[in-house]
Tab-separated table of C-alpha atoms and ligand atoms in Angstrom:
chain	number	residue	atom	x	y	z
U	1	MET	CA	0.620	0.242	-0.113
U	2	ASN	CA	1.608	3.420	-0.933
U	3	MET	CA	0.210	6.251	1.612
U	4	ASN	CA	1.885	9.018	-0.402
U	5	TYR	CA	-0.273	11.293	-2.036
U	6	THR	CA	-0.358	11.539	-5.679
U	7	ALA	CA	0.499	14.551	-7.546
U	8	GLU	CA	-2.970	15.193	-8.246
U	9	GLU	CA	-3.752	14.751	-4.745
U	10	LEU	CA	-1.080	16.987	-3.486
U	11	ALA	CA	-2.444	19.640	-5.967
U	12	PHE	CA	-6.245	19.111	-4.412
U	13	ARG	CA	-4.812	20.032	-1.172
U	14	ASP	CA	-3.367	23.180	-2.216
U	15	GLU	CA	-6.679	23.721	-3.699
U	16	VAL	CA	-8.461	23.050	-0.479
U	17	CYS	CA	-6.217	25.391	1.795
U	18	ALA	CA	-6.571	28.179	-1.125
U	19	PHE	CA	-10.605	28.129	-0.916
U	20	LEU	CA	-10.500	27.937	2.886
U	21	ASP	CA	-7.968	30.797	3.127
U	22	GLU	CA	-9.698	33.143	0.860
U	23	LYS	CA	-13.396	31.947	1.890
U	24	LEU	CA	-13.667	30.990	5.225
U	25	PRO	CA	-15.333	33.634	7.555
U	26	ALA	CA	-12.794	34.315	10.520
U	27	ASP	CA	-15.629	34.528	12.955
U	28	ILE	CA	-16.672	31.440	12.256
U	29	ALA	CA	-13.427	29.700	12.650
U	30	ALA	CA	-12.555	31.628	15.695
U	31	LYS	CA	-15.833	29.998	17.160
U	32	VAL	CA	-15.014	26.550	15.873
U	33	LYS	CA	-11.333	26.723	17.133
U	34	GLY	CA	-12.295	27.777	20.537
U	35	PHE	CA	-15.261	25.259	20.885
U	36	ARG	CA	-17.697	28.115	21.258
U	37	ARG	CA	-21.126	28.046	20.335
U	38	LEU	CA	-22.178	27.972	16.619
U	39	SER	CA	-25.850	29.500	15.734
U	40	LYS	CA	-27.946	28.227	12.949
U	41	GLU	CA	-27.016	31.059	11.189
U	42	ASP	CA	-23.348	30.105	11.169
U	43	HIS	CA	-23.791	27.194	9.819
U	44	GLN	CA	-26.176	28.380	7.079
U	45	ARG	CA	-23.830	30.881	5.985
U	46	TRP	CA	-20.692	28.378	5.620
U	47	GLN	CA	-23.074	25.812	3.677
U	48	LYS	CA	-24.235	28.505	1.102
U	49	ILE	CA	-20.262	29.249	0.837
U	50	LEU	CA	-19.607	25.416	0.327
U	51	CYS	CA	-22.355	25.196	-2.317
U	52	GLU	CA	-20.886	28.054	-4.486
U	53	GLN	CA	-17.520	26.152	-4.591
U	54	GLY	CA	-19.659	23.135	-5.435
U	55	TRP	CA	-18.114	21.318	-2.682
U	56	TYR	CA	-21.211	20.760	-0.234
U	57	ALA	CA	-22.654	17.447	-1.330
U	58	THR	CA	-19.341	15.121	-1.585
U	59	HIS	CA	-21.402	11.816	-1.638
U	60	TRP	CA	-23.797	12.791	-4.143
U	61	PRO	CA	-23.989	12.056	-8.157
U	62	GLU	CA	-22.857	15.127	-10.254
U	63	GLU	CA	-26.486	14.957	-11.925
U	64	TYR	CA	-27.887	16.273	-8.395
U	65	GLY	CA	-25.547	18.944	-7.815
U	66	GLY	CA	-22.759	16.821	-5.993
U	67	VAL	CA	-19.020	16.246	-6.206
U	68	GLU	CA	-17.995	12.740	-6.078
U	69	TRP	CA	-14.734	13.105	-4.258
U	70	THR	CA	-12.492	10.074	-3.890
U	71	PRO	CA	-11.944	8.511	-0.268
U	72	VAL	CA	-8.652	10.363	-0.045
U	73	GLN	CA	-9.902	13.645	-1.284
U	74	LYS	CA	-12.765	13.202	1.285
U	75	HIS	CA	-9.792	12.555	3.920
U	76	ILE	CA	-7.773	15.777	2.669
U	77	TRP	CA	-10.404	17.843	3.106
U	78	ASP	CA	-11.121	16.048	6.753
U	79	GLU	CA	-7.645	16.938	7.587
U	80	GLU	CA	-7.384	20.532	6.306
U	81	SER	CA	-10.927	21.598	7.095
U	82	CYS	CA	-10.365	20.654	11.034
U	83	ARG	CA	-7.185	22.334	10.851
U	84	TYR	CA	-8.641	25.457	9.603
U	85	GLY	CA	-11.661	25.613	12.140
U	86	VAL	CA	-14.469	24.696	9.858
U	87	PRO	CA	-17.782	23.905	11.615
U	88	ARG	CA	-18.721	20.357	11.466
U	89	SER	CA	-21.319	19.576	8.347
U	90	ILE	CA	-24.770	18.811	9.908
U	91	PRO	CA	-25.292	15.659	8.332
U	92	PHE	CA	-28.881	14.889	8.649
U	93	GLY	CA	-29.948	16.181	5.031
U	94	VAL	CA	-27.281	16.208	3.011
U	95	ASN	CA	-25.393	13.356	3.933
U	96	MET	CA	-28.283	10.704	5.345
U	97	VAL	CA	-31.468	11.281	4.101
U	98	ALA	CA	-30.569	12.657	0.744
U	99	PRO	CA	-28.064	9.290	-0.205
U	100	VAL	CA	-31.495	7.284	0.594
U	101	ILE	CA	-33.488	9.675	-1.444
U	102	ILE	CA	-31.204	9.519	-4.256
U	103	LYS	CA	-30.907	5.502	-4.395
U	104	PHE	CA	-34.722	4.484	-3.261
U	105	GLY	CA	-36.861	7.968	-3.407
U	106	SER	CA	-39.485	8.714	-6.310
U	107	GLU	CA	-38.683	11.142	-9.096
U	108	GLU	CA	-40.813	13.460	-7.616
U	109	GLN	CA	-39.026	13.368	-3.936
U	110	LYS	CA	-35.565	13.722	-5.762
U	111	GLN	CA	-36.572	16.980	-7.707
U	112	THR	CA	-38.214	18.306	-4.366
U	113	TYR	CA	-36.061	17.749	-1.650
U	114	LEU	CA	-32.447	17.519	-3.379
U	115	PRO	CA	-32.267	21.252	-4.312
U	116	ARG	CA	-33.755	22.254	-0.858
U	117	ILE	CA	-30.975	20.610	0.747
U	118	LEU	CA	-28.330	22.385	-1.198
U	119	SER	CA	-29.946	25.758	-0.984
U	120	GLY	CA	-30.435	25.226	2.768
U	121	GLU	CA	-34.087	25.528	2.674
U	122	ASP	CA	-34.832	22.279	4.369
U	123	TRP	CA	-33.013	21.618	7.979
U	124	TRP	CA	-33.284	17.660	8.330
U	125	CYS	CA	-33.430	15.767	11.633
U	126	GLN	CA	-33.269	12.194	12.405
U	127	GLY	CA	-36.393	10.223	14.133
U	128	TYR	CA	-35.013	6.566	14.567
U	129	SER	CA	-34.369	6.304	18.070
U	130	GLU	CA	-37.075	6.036	20.477
U	131	PRO	CA	-37.478	5.639	24.311
U	132	GLY	CA	-37.585	1.546	23.927
U	133	ALA	CA	-35.377	1.645	20.718
U	134	GLY	CA	-31.736	2.515	20.454
U	135	SER	CA	-29.294	0.046	20.115
U	136	ASP	CA	-32.284	-2.645	19.454
U	137	LEU	CA	-33.748	-0.006	16.735
U	138	ALA	CA	-35.920	-2.534	15.274
U	139	SER	CA	-38.172	-2.615	18.311
U	140	LEU	CA	-39.211	0.500	17.479
U	141	LYS	CA	-43.071	1.548	18.174
U	142	THR	CA	-43.734	5.029	16.483
U	143	ARG	CA	-47.112	3.399	14.459
U	144	ALA	CA	-48.286	5.070	10.984
U	145	VAL	CA	-51.573	3.578	9.643
U	146	ARG	CA	-52.743	3.965	6.312
U	147	ASP	CA	-55.692	5.883	5.879
U	148	GLY	CA	-56.840	6.772	2.471
U	149	ASP	CA	-53.936	8.914	0.684
U	150	HIS	CA	-52.453	9.593	4.286
U	151	TYR	CA	-50.672	7.774	7.244
U	152	ILE	CA	-51.691	8.587	10.791
U	153	VAL	CA	-48.693	8.809	12.731
U	154	ASN	CA	-48.583	8.542	16.877
U	155	GLY	CA	-45.656	8.071	18.900
U	156	GLN	CA	-42.454	9.571	20.313
U	157	LYS	CA	-38.581	9.677	19.052
U	158	THR	CA	-36.148	11.108	21.198
U	159	TRP	CA	-32.499	11.989	21.049
U	160	THR	CA	-33.522	14.166	18.250
U	161	THR	CA	-30.380	16.306	17.181
U	162	LEU	CA	-30.986	19.580	16.184
U	163	GLY	CA	-34.548	19.155	15.690
U	164	GLN	CA	-35.330	22.599	17.269
U	165	HIS	CA	-34.080	24.145	13.908
U	166	ALA	CA	-35.857	21.347	11.611
U	167	ASN	CA	-38.526	21.752	9.216
U	168	MET	CA	-38.317	17.994	8.183
U	169	ILE	CA	-37.641	14.956	9.916
U	170	PHE	CA	-36.948	11.410	8.161
U	171	CYS	CA	-38.615	8.889	10.332
U	172	LEU	CA	-38.988	5.003	10.735
U	173	VAL	CA	-42.483	4.266	11.617
U	174	ARG	CA	-43.734	1.017	12.140
U	175	THR	CA	-46.437	-0.127	9.443
U	176	ASN	CA	-47.127	-3.532	10.142
U	177	THR	CA	-47.296	-5.377	13.444
U	178	GLU	CA	-47.982	-8.882	12.035
U	179	VAL	CA	-44.466	-9.476	11.007
U	180	LYS	CA	-40.736	-9.905	12.100
U	181	ASN	CA	-40.191	-6.687	13.761
U	182	GLN	CA	-37.744	-5.432	10.899
U	183	GLU	CA	-40.143	-6.571	8.178
U	184	GLY	CA	-43.000	-4.098	9.282
U	185	ILE	CA	-41.048	-0.516	9.314
U	186	SER	CA	-41.354	2.133	6.568
U	187	PHE	CA	-39.454	5.231	5.959
U	188	LEU	CA	-41.103	8.679	6.205
U	189	LEU	CA	-40.357	12.009	5.295
U	190	ILE	CA	-42.350	14.465	7.725
U	191	ASP	CA	-43.065	18.039	7.838
U	192	MET	CA	-42.373	19.328	10.979
U	193	ASP	CA	-44.974	22.068	10.705
U	194	THR	CA	-47.703	19.263	10.073
U	195	PRO	CA	-50.530	19.850	13.285
U	196	GLY	CA	-49.881	17.340	16.029
U	197	ILE	CA	-46.192	17.417	16.336
U	198	THR	CA	-44.579	18.709	19.568
U	199	VAL	CA	-40.983	19.209	20.124
U	200	ARG	CA	-39.348	18.929	23.808
U	201	PRO	CA	-35.832	20.040	24.516
U	202	ILE	CA	-33.883	17.721	26.357
U	203	ILE	CA	-30.750	19.867	28.027
U	204	THR	CA	-27.487	17.445	27.942
U	205	LEU	CA	-24.909	17.439	30.893
U	206	ASP	CA	-22.899	20.513	29.435
U	207	GLY	CA	-25.832	22.609	29.451
U	208	GLU	CA	-26.818	22.756	25.974
U	209	HIS	CA	-30.275	22.323	24.026
U	210	GLU	CA	-28.856	19.975	21.250
U	211	VAL	CA	-31.123	17.171	21.482
U	212	ASN	CA	-34.696	16.605	21.736
U	213	GLU	CA	-37.816	14.493	21.941
U	214	VAL	CA	-40.115	14.759	19.245
U	215	PHE	CA	-43.959	13.638	19.748
U	216	PHE	CA	-46.449	12.878	17.177
U	217	GLU	CA	-50.290	12.819	17.805
U	218	ASP	CA	-52.372	11.852	14.816
U	219	VAL	CA	-50.148	13.503	12.307
U	220	LYS	CA	-51.215	13.146	8.753
U	221	VAL	CA	-48.553	12.429	6.487
U	222	PRO	CA	-49.664	12.329	2.522
U	223	VAL	CA	-48.711	8.731	1.313
U	224	GLU	CA	-45.989	10.335	-1.177
U	225	ASN	CA	-43.822	11.004	1.545
U	226	LEU	CA	-43.413	7.203	2.055
U	227	VAL	CA	-39.816	6.524	0.429
U	228	GLY	CA	-39.728	3.087	-1.401
U	229	GLU	CA	-41.866	0.344	-0.622
U	230	GLU	CA	-43.994	0.113	2.625
U	231	ASP	CA	-42.883	-2.123	5.320
U	232	LYS	CA	-39.302	-2.029	3.534
U	233	GLY	CA	-37.957	0.719	5.451
U	234	TRP	CA	-35.440	-1.271	7.349
U	235	THR	CA	-33.654	-1.577	4.082
U	236	TYR	CA	-33.328	1.864	3.781
U	237	ALA	CA	-32.398	2.624	7.084
U	238	LYS	CA	-29.523	0.251	7.021
U	239	TYR	CA	-28.330	1.840	4.094
U	240	LEU	CA	-28.365	5.385	5.764
U	241	LEU	CA	-26.446	4.116	8.521
U	242	THR	CA	-23.591	2.927	6.406
U	243	TYR	CA	-23.160	6.926	5.626
U	244	GLU	CA	-23.842	8.118	9.172
U	245	ARG	CA	-20.883	5.587	10.619
U	246	THR	CA	-18.715	7.107	7.850
U	247	GLY	CA	-16.277	9.576	9.467
U	248	LEU	CA	-17.164	9.407	13.052
U	249	ALA	CA	-13.605	8.218	13.812
U	250	GLY	CA	-13.139	11.812	13.799
U	251	ILE	CA	-9.477	11.782	13.194
U	252	GLY	CA	-9.125	15.442	11.876
U	253	MET	CA	-10.852	16.653	14.917
U	254	SER	CA	-8.705	14.755	17.205
U	255	LYS	CA	-5.503	16.232	15.703
U	256	ALA	CA	-7.288	19.756	15.800
U	257	ALA	CA	-7.982	18.985	19.814
U	258	LEU	CA	-4.898	17.804	20.324
U	259	SER	CA	-3.103	20.421	19.200
U	260	HIS	CA	-5.010	22.665	21.274
U	261	LEU	CA	-4.690	20.823	24.255
U	262	LYS	CA	-0.602	21.076	23.624
U	263	ASN	CA	-0.987	25.062	23.489
U	264	LEU	CA	-2.956	24.923	26.705
U	265	ALA	CA	-0.436	23.103	28.482
U	266	SER	CA	2.560	24.828	27.228
U	267	ARG	CA	0.747	28.043	29.002
U	268	ARG	CA	-0.558	26.604	31.937
U	269	LEU	CA	1.795	26.186	34.900
U	270	LYS	CA	2.540	23.555	37.630
U	271	ASN	CA	5.234	24.062	40.198
U	272	GLY	CA	6.285	27.117	38.247
U	273	ARG	CA	6.938	24.885	34.893
U	274	PRO	CA	4.779	24.837	31.736
U	275	LEU	CA	2.227	21.780	32.210
U	276	LEU	CA	3.306	20.284	29.110
U	277	GLU	CA	6.996	19.889	30.675
U	278	ASP	CA	5.425	17.658	33.693
U	279	PRO	CA	6.420	14.019	33.276
U	280	SER	CA	3.440	12.568	34.184
U	281	PHE	CA	1.251	14.944	31.938
U	282	SER	CA	3.543	14.776	28.873
U	283	GLN	CA	3.591	10.982	29.054
U	284	ARG	CA	-0.236	11.265	29.037
U	285	ILE	CA	-0.364	13.604	26.169
U	286	ALA	CA	2.365	10.701	24.335
U	287	LYS	CA	0.348	8.235	24.740
U	288	VAL	CA	-2.786	9.625	23.547
U	289	GLU	CA	-0.653	11.086	20.354
U	290	ILE	CA	0.511	7.496	19.776
U	291	ASP	CA	-2.554	6.246	19.763
U	292	LEU	CA	-3.855	9.081	17.462
U	293	THR	CA	-0.944	8.247	14.587
U	294	ALA	CA	-1.865	4.603	14.872
U	295	ALA	CA	-5.658	5.443	13.994
U	296	ALA	CA	-4.630	8.130	11.286
U	297	ILE	CA	-2.611	5.309	9.940
U	298	SER	CA	-5.519	2.704	10.077
U	299	ASN	CA	-7.916	5.312	8.514
U	300	LEU	CA	-5.407	5.728	5.341
U	301	ARG	CA	-5.116	1.616	5.566
U	302	ILE	CA	-9.041	1.523	5.010
U	303	ILE	CA	-9.046	4.563	2.626
U	304	ALA	CA	-6.763	3.044	0.442
U	305	SER	CA	-8.700	-0.328	0.247
U	306	VAL	CA	-12.091	1.107	-0.939
U	307	GLU	CA	-10.015	3.581	-3.069
U	308	GLY	CA	-11.471	1.120	-5.929
U	309	GLY	CA	-15.046	1.785	-5.156
U	310	GLY	CA	-15.496	-0.777	-2.167
U	311	VAL	CA	-17.150	-0.074	0.888
U	312	PRO	CA	-15.267	-0.128	4.327
U	313	GLY	CA	-16.403	-3.156	6.311
U	314	ALA	CA	-16.099	-4.129	10.148
U	315	GLU	CA	-12.948	-1.892	10.214
U	316	SER	CA	-15.132	1.151	10.563
U	317	SER	CA	-16.506	-0.428	13.816
U	318	MET	CA	-12.941	-0.461	14.925
U	319	LEU	CA	-11.807	3.020	14.030
U	320	LYS	CA	-15.126	4.463	15.106
U	321	VAL	CA	-14.099	2.659	18.748
U	322	LYS	CA	-10.633	3.626	18.728
U	323	GLY	CA	-11.551	7.365	17.278
U	324	THR	CA	-14.114	8.392	19.790
U	325	GLU	CA	-11.903	6.902	22.747
U	326	ILE	CA	-9.038	9.150	21.641
U	327	ARG	CA	-11.325	12.413	21.430
U	328	GLN	CA	-12.535	11.478	24.875
U	329	ALA	CA	-9.273	10.909	25.833
U	330	ILE	CA	-8.113	14.370	24.903
U	331	ASN	CA	-11.169	16.190	26.626
U	332	ASP	CA	-10.264	14.356	29.775
U	333	LEU	CA	-6.633	15.801	29.540
U	334	ALA	CA	-7.763	19.210	28.650
U	335	ARG	CA	-10.320	19.151	31.671
U	336	ARG	CA	-7.214	18.115	33.764
U	337	ALA	CA	-5.147	20.952	32.597
U	338	ILE	CA	-7.921	23.247	33.545
U	339	GLY	CA	-7.692	21.904	36.849
U	340	PRO	CA	-9.988	23.465	39.294
U	341	TYR	CA	-11.300	25.756	36.582
U	342	ALA	CA	-13.466	22.967	35.166
U	343	LEU	CA	-15.699	22.730	37.897
U	344	PRO	CA	-17.521	26.065	37.906
U	345	PHE	CA	-19.352	26.399	34.533
U	346	LEU	CA	-20.551	29.922	33.250
U	347	GLU	CA	-22.631	28.864	30.372
U	348	GLU	CA	-22.472	32.484	28.453
U	349	GLU	CA	-18.812	32.087	28.090
U	350	MET	CA	-19.821	29.733	25.515
U	351	ASN	CA	-20.959	32.732	23.531
U	352	MET	CA	-18.259	34.476	21.484
U	353	ASP	CA	-19.924	37.881	22.603
U	354	TYR	CA	-19.888	37.293	25.898
U	355	GLU	CA	-18.117	40.327	27.456
U	356	GLY	CA	-18.543	39.423	31.324
U	357	ASP	CA	-15.543	38.587	33.451
U	358	PHE	CA	-13.988	34.809	32.486
U	359	LEU	CA	-13.501	32.633	35.532
U	360	SER	CA	-10.225	31.449	33.875
U	361	ASP	CA	-8.937	31.543	30.641
U	362	LYS	CA	-10.726	32.444	27.760
U	363	ASP	CA	-9.964	29.173	26.027
U	364	ALA	CA	-10.645	27.409	28.977
U	365	ALA	CA	-14.252	28.144	29.467
U	366	PRO	CA	-15.723	25.771	26.694
U	367	LEU	CA	-13.184	22.511	27.960
U	368	SER	CA	-15.667	21.141	30.610
U	369	ALA	CA	-18.428	21.662	28.029
U	370	GLN	CA	-16.721	19.576	25.449
U	371	TYR	CA	-15.826	17.129	28.102
U	372	PHE	CA	-19.188	16.507	28.810
U	373	ASN	CA	-20.735	16.589	25.352
U	374	ASN	CA	-18.274	14.441	23.880
U	375	ARG	CA	-19.512	11.635	25.890
U	376	LYS	CA	-21.901	11.195	23.588
U	377	LEU	CA	-19.529	10.015	20.921
U	378	SER	CA	-19.281	6.482	22.434
U	379	ILE	CA	-22.951	6.231	22.361
U	380	PHE	CA	-24.362	7.688	19.039
U	381	GLY	CA	-23.846	6.143	15.739
U	382	GLY	CA	-24.060	2.537	17.267
U	383	SER	CA	-22.781	2.586	20.778
U	384	ASN	CA	-18.851	1.491	21.168
U	385	GLU	CA	-20.323	-1.520	22.759
U	386	ILE	CA	-21.955	-2.673	19.922
U	387	GLN	CA	-19.382	-1.897	17.714
U	388	LYS	CA	-17.082	-4.063	19.674
U	389	ASN	CA	-19.694	-6.903	19.429
U	390	ILE	CA	-19.585	-6.429	15.529
U	391	VAL	CA	-15.447	-6.228	15.500
U	392	SER	CA	-15.435	-9.423	17.891
U	393	LYS	CA	-17.854	-11.198	15.710
U	394	MET	CA	-16.579	-9.935	11.956
U	395	ILE	CA	-12.760	-9.463	12.505
U	396	LEU	CA	-11.924	-11.793	15.201
U	397	GLY	CA	-14.375	-14.363	14.287
U	398	LEU	CA	-15.481	-15.030	17.729
W	1	FAD	C1	-26.124	13.114	21.895
W	1	FAD	C2	-26.685	12.102	21.103
W	1	FAD	C3	-27.413	12.513	19.838
W	1	FAD	C4	-28.203	11.601	19.252
W	1	FAD	N1	-29.070	11.951	18.270
W	1	FAD	C5	-29.877	11.183	17.671
W	1	FAD	C6	-30.798	11.841	16.381
W	1	FAD	O1	-30.251	12.756	15.770
W	1	FAD	N2	-31.543	10.535	15.785
W	1	FAD	C7	-31.613	9.364	16.406
W	1	FAD	O2	-32.678	8.891	15.974
W	1	FAD	N3	-30.683	9.072	17.505
W	1	FAD	C8	-30.002	9.710	17.945
W	1	FAD	N4	-29.368	9.597	19.407
W	1	FAD	C9	-29.768	8.012	19.628
W	1	FAD	C10	-28.497	6.928	19.609
W	1	FAD	O3	-28.650	6.417	18.274
W	1	FAD	C11	-28.906	6.066	20.789
W	1	FAD	O4	-28.629	6.830	21.963
W	1	FAD	C12	-27.980	4.914	20.389
W	1	FAD	O5	-28.310	3.985	19.578
W	1	FAD	C13	-28.320	3.765	21.965
W	1	FAD	O6	-29.165	3.765	22.280
W	1	FAD	P1	-30.031	4.086	23.830
W	1	FAD	O7	-29.188	5.341	24.105
W	1	FAD	O8	-31.446	3.606	23.694
W	1	FAD	O9	-29.284	3.135	24.717
W	1	FAD	P2	-29.526	1.469	24.669
W	1	FAD	O10	-29.747	0.671	23.501
W	1	FAD	O11	-30.315	1.390	25.930
W	1	FAD	O12	-28.204	0.795	25.169
W	1	FAD	C14	-27.706	1.129	26.859
W	1	FAD	C15	-26.471	0.397	27.239
W	1	FAD	O13	-26.454	-0.790	26.917
W	1	FAD	C16	-25.337	-1.367	25.679
W	1	FAD	N5	-26.146	-2.128	25.050
W	1	FAD	C17	-27.040	-2.429	24.126
W	1	FAD	N6	-27.291	-3.549	23.882
W	1	FAD	C18	-26.033	-4.021	23.756
W	1	FAD	C19	-25.552	-5.416	23.369
W	1	FAD	N7	-26.345	-6.069	22.494
W	1	FAD	N8	-24.420	-5.949	23.751
W	1	FAD	C20	-23.545	-4.850	24.789
W	1	FAD	N9	-24.207	-3.881	25.113
W	1	FAD	C21	-25.228	-3.176	24.427
W	1	FAD	C22	-24.919	0.236	25.053
W	1	FAD	O14	-23.840	0.083	24.674
W	1	FAD	C23	-25.388	1.108	26.118
W	1	FAD	O15	-24.009	1.152	26.957
W	1	FAD	C24	-28.347	10.295	19.703
W	1	FAD	C25	-27.904	10.037	20.948
W	1	FAD	C26	-27.275	10.877	21.818
W	1	FAD	C27	-26.497	10.781	23.052
């Protein structure tokens, strides 16, 4: 396997850097690099810039307005965009529902929804999980009953990320209770403004409103909003998950977080010396850096293996476990680096325009929030325990 970039790939990297130098708004990059709160408008402003460049939909065929980057190009983008402080892409429209619509949707669904995802007119959220259906997703109970040219939907979804901003939700619903769990599920596209939908916030450990509960009470959904065939939704749901799990290793983000950590540890003092020179602390940083380097090489190995058009297999589960453990280890070290200042937390300090007194260094403020928020990494996108089950079965043959 050759892990050196080709001349074309190096030229692509130069093109990415030139674009980011010129087009990435400094205020947005400052928020990302300082781990501050980003608004819906920040995301939409950046999406518009990416769209104008033609680089927003990197999984879509060109005929729908996408650009089909190779795995190596996506990797280069990941590395450089994290280094520059590009906001993470909100995946639910562009990377999740869109590939499903492209592969299984009707022509009308393609014509209606794909341009609206590109233009930012629609903000999608994901209605998969329910209070009793997370890892065991197929046991979901939200019911959709056909009534003439509508479905009537009743039930509850939970952990719906950024549902408070969304005007559309894609949902897995039960349309048949007489068959095996997996065989009675359908995939519906639902307008969040339909009467009977209630969105309630769930406030997470870091005090943020990132996730929600979504309740459906006699919600009327036109049958043309069914994707593919009734009761075949499980197939589409699994197809979508292959896209969800791509990139969960977050190597680029871990590299950026590690560099931030080293910078912080070089400025904070322990016994009059920079924390970075403390043997115990620097040994911990070295360990996580070695793990990160190994994960980055594994990532490249997997990229090389799918470069010819293959699909990553159980190796992506391995990478998700390692990648998220590394991110959490970096967050833990950052929390340790700010010491007692990790305890008091002023929620207002997460806003870039906060002008009051800071409890500690300005860049220390969001580190506890990050630590708490990133507990989610080992839970969502398939919990790490579930990924380990996959690794033990598919790779270790246990
Ligand atoms: C911040 C956040 C955002 C999310 N966003 C969304 C979203 O936008 N849309 C959406 O639909 N969902 C979302 N989720 C839900 C997420 O997909 C689920 O939380 C996840 O699938 C785990 O399901 P659960 O929470 O029901 O836990 P459970 O499935 O009840 O698991 C509880 C514990 O048991 C372990 N466990 C379960 N089964 C097994 C097994 N077979 N073997 C070993 N261990 C097992 C799990 O690993 C976990 O530690 C989000 C979750 C979080 C935390």
